[in-house]
Structure formats: structure tokens, C-alpha cells
mmCIF file of C-alpha atoms in Angstrom:
data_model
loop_
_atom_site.group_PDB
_atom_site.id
_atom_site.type_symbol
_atom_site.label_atom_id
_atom_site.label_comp_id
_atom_site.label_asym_id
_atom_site.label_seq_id
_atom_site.Cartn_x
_atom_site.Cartn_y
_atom_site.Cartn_z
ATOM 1 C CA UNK B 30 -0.133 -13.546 25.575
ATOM 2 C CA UNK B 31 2.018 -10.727 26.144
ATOM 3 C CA UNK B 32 2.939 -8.512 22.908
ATOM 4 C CA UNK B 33 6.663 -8.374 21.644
ATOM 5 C CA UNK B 34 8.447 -5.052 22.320
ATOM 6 C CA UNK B 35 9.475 -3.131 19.246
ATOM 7 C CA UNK B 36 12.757 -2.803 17.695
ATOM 8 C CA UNK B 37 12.820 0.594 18.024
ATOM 9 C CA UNK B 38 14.731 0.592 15.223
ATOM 10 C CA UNK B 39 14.466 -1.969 11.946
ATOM 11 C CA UNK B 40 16.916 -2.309 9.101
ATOM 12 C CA UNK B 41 15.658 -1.938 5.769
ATOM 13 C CA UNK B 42 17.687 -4.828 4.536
ATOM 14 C CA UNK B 43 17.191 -7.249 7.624
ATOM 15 C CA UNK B 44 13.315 -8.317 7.119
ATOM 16 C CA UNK B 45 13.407 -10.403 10.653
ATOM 17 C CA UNK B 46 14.118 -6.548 12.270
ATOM 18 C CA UNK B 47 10.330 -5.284 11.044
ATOM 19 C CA UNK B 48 8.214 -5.121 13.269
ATOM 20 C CA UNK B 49 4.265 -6.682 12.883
ATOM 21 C CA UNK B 50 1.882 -3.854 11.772
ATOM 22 C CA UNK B 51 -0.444 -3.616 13.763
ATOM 23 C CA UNK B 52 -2.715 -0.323 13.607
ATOM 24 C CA UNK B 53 -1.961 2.932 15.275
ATOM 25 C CA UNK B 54 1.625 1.952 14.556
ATOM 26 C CA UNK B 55 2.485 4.841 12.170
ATOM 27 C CA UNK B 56 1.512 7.339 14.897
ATOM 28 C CA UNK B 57 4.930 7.035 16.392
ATOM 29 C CA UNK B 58 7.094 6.185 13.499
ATOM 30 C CA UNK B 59 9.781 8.051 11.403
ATOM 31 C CA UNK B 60 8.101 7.353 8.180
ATOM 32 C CA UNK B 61 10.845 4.393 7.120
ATOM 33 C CA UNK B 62 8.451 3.153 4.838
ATOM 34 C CA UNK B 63 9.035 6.387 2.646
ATOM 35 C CA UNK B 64 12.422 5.853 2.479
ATOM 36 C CA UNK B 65 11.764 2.656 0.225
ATOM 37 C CA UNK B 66 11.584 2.846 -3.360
ATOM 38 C CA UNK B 67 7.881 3.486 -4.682
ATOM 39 C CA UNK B 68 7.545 2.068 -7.427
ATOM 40 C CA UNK B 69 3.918 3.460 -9.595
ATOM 41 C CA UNK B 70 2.482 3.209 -12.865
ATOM 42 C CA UNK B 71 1.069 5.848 -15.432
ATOM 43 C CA UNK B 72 -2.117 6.213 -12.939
ATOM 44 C CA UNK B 73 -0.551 6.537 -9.499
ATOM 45 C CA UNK B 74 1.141 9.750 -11.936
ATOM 46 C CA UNK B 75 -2.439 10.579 -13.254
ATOM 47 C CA UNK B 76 -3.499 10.685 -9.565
ATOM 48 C CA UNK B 77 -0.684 12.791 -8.117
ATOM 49 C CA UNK B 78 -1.292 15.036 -10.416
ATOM 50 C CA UNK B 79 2.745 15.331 -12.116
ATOM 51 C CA UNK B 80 0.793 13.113 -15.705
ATOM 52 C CA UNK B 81 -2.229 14.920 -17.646
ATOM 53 C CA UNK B 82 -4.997 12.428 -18.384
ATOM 54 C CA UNK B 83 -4.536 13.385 -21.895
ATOM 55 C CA UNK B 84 -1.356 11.845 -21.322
ATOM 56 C CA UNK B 85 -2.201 8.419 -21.124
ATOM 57 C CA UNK B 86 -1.715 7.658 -24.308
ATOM 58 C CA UNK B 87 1.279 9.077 -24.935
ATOM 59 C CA UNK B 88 4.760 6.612 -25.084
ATOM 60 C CA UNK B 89 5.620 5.707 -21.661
ATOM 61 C CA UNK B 90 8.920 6.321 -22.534
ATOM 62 C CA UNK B 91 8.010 9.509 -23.233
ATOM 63 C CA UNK B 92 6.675 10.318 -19.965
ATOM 64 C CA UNK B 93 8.951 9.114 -18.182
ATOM 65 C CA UNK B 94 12.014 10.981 -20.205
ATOM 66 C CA UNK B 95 10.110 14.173 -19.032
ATOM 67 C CA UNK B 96 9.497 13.206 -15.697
ATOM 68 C CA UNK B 97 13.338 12.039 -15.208
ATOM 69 C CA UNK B 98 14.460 15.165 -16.821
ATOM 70 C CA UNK B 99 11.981 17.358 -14.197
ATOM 71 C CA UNK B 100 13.363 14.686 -11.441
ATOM 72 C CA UNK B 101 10.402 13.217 -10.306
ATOM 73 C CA UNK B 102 11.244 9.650 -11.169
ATOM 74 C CA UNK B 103 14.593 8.255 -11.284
ATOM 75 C CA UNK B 104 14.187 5.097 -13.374
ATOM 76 C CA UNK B 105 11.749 3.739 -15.491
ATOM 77 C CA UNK B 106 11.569 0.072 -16.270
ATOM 78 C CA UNK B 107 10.221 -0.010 -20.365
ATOM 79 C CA UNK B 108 9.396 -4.088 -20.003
ATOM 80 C CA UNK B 109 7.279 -3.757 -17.255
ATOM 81 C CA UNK B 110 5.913 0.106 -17.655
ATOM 82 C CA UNK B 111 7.045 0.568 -13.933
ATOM 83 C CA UNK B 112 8.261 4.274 -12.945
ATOM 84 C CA UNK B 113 10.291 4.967 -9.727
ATOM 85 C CA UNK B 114 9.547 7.892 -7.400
ATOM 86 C CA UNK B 115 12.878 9.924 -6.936
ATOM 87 C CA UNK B 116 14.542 9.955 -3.051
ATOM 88 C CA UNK B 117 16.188 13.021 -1.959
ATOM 89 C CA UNK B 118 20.175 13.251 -1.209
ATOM 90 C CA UNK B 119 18.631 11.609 2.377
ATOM 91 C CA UNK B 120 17.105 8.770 1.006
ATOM 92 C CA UNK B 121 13.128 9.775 1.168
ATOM 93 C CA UNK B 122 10.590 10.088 -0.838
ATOM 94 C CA UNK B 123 10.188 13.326 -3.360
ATOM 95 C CA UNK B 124 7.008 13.618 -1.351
ATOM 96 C CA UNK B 125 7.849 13.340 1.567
ATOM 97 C CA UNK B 126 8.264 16.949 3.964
ATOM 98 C CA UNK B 127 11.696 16.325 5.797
ATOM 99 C CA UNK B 128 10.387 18.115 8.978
ATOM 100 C CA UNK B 129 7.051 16.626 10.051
ATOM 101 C CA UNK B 130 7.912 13.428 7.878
ATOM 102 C CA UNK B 131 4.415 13.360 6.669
ATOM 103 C CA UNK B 132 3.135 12.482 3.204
ATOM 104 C CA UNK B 133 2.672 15.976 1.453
ATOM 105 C CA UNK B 134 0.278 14.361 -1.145
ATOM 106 C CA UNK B 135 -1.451 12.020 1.186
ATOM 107 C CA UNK B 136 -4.765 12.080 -0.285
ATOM 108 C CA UNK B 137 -3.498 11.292 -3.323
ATOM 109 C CA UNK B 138 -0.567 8.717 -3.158
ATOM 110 C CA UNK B 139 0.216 5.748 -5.206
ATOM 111 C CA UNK B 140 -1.144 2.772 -4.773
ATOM 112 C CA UNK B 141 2.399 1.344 -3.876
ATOM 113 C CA UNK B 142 1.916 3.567 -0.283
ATOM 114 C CA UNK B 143 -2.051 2.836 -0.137
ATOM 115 C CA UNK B 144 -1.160 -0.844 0.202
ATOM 116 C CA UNK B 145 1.956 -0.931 2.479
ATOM 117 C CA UNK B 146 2.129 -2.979 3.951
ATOM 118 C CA UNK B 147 0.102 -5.825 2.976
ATOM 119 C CA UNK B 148 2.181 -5.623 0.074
ATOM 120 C CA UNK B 149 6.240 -5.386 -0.121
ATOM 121 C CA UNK B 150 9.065 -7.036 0.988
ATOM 122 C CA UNK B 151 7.685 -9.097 4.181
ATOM 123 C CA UNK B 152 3.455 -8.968 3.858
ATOM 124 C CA UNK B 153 1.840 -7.706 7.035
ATOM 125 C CA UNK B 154 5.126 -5.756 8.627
ATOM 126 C CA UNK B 155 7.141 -2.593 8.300
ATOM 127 C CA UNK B 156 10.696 -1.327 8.895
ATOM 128 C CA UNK B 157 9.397 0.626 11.965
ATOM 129 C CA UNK B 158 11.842 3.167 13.323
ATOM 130 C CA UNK B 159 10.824 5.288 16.203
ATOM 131 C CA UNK B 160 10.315 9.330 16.066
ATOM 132 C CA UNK B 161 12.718 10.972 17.237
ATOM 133 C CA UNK B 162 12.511 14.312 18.973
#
């Protein structure tokens, strides 16, 4: 069975434009995926290293006033305990370097990137968009 060709370039908002991940497939892509809101918790914060483990047990509320004020999230949801990594005037990540449009804390991102995308909006696909030169 021959494999689909791939919309070179899918829509954020239109889930039939993603394209299957398959692996390999980030190799060519723009990073879209970092363009999405990343939503983490107190450790994914712990982990990149912005939250001291003594910390933890502080008000999340009180974290995340810092952490707005310093503009490394830009919401916080109190019910749920749920920060949001700020986007850039361009719509990507904090983290993410605007040239090579790699991950600039790789090694240590939140769990929210580990697991994309088996998790997110459509399970087992990703708004590929092609590099561009």
C-alpha cells in the first residue's frame, strides 16, 4: 500500500490537515508543534529548571504570579494547577530558538512535549509543516 503524501503544510485548527506521525518525521519539520500551547505543571517547572525544588510547596499561585511577572508563563489555571508556557510575538514557544527552530532545553522539556504526540488534540498525528530554507 502506497503511503499518503504530506500536506506540506497543516493548519493548527483543521485536525483532518495533520499529518500521521510516523518516526523520522520531525527531521524535516518547522517545529509546528512548538507553536501550540504547552501546558505543564509545578514539575515540568522543577525540571526546566525556572521552579526551585524548595519551591514545591510554596502556593501555586504564588509561583505562578512570579513566573507571569518574569514572563515565562502566561496563564495559570488555579482549579486545575495547570501553568502555560509563554509564545513569543510569533507564536512559539519561550523555548524555542527562532533560527534553527530547535528545542533550547531539549533534555529537559515538559512532559506536555515528551508525549506529543500520542497525546493532544488528534492522538498519533501532528500539524506537520515543512522546513523551509
Amino acid at each position: 500500500m502506497r503511503k499518503p503524501p504530506l500536506i506540506a503544510n497543516a493548519e493548527l485548527d483543521r485536525l483532518e490537515t495533520w499529518a500521521r506521525y510516523t518516526s523520522g518525521l520531525c527531521k524535516d519539520c518547522n517545529a509546528t508543534c512548538c507553536t501550540m500551547p504547552a501546558e505543564v505543571n509545578v514539575n515540568d517547572l522543577i525540571r526546566i529548571g525556572v521552579v526551585d525544588e524548595f519551591e514545591r510547596d510554596e502556593p501555586a499561585k504564588n509561583i505562578a504570579k512570579r513566573l507571569l511577572k518574569e514572563g515565562i508563563v502566561e496563564r495559570f489555571n488555579q482549579k486545575s494547577g495547570i501553568f502555560t508556557l509563554t509564545r513569543t510575538s510569533n507564536g512559539d514557544c519561550y523555548f524555542l530558538d527562532r533560527k534553527t527552530r530547535l528545542c533550547t532545553i531539549y533534555a529537559k522539556r515538559p512532559d506536555t512535549c515528551r508525549n506529543h504526540p500520542q497525546v493532544g488534540p488528534r492522538p498519533g498525528y501532528c500539524a506537520y509543516r515543512k522546513k523551509t530554507a
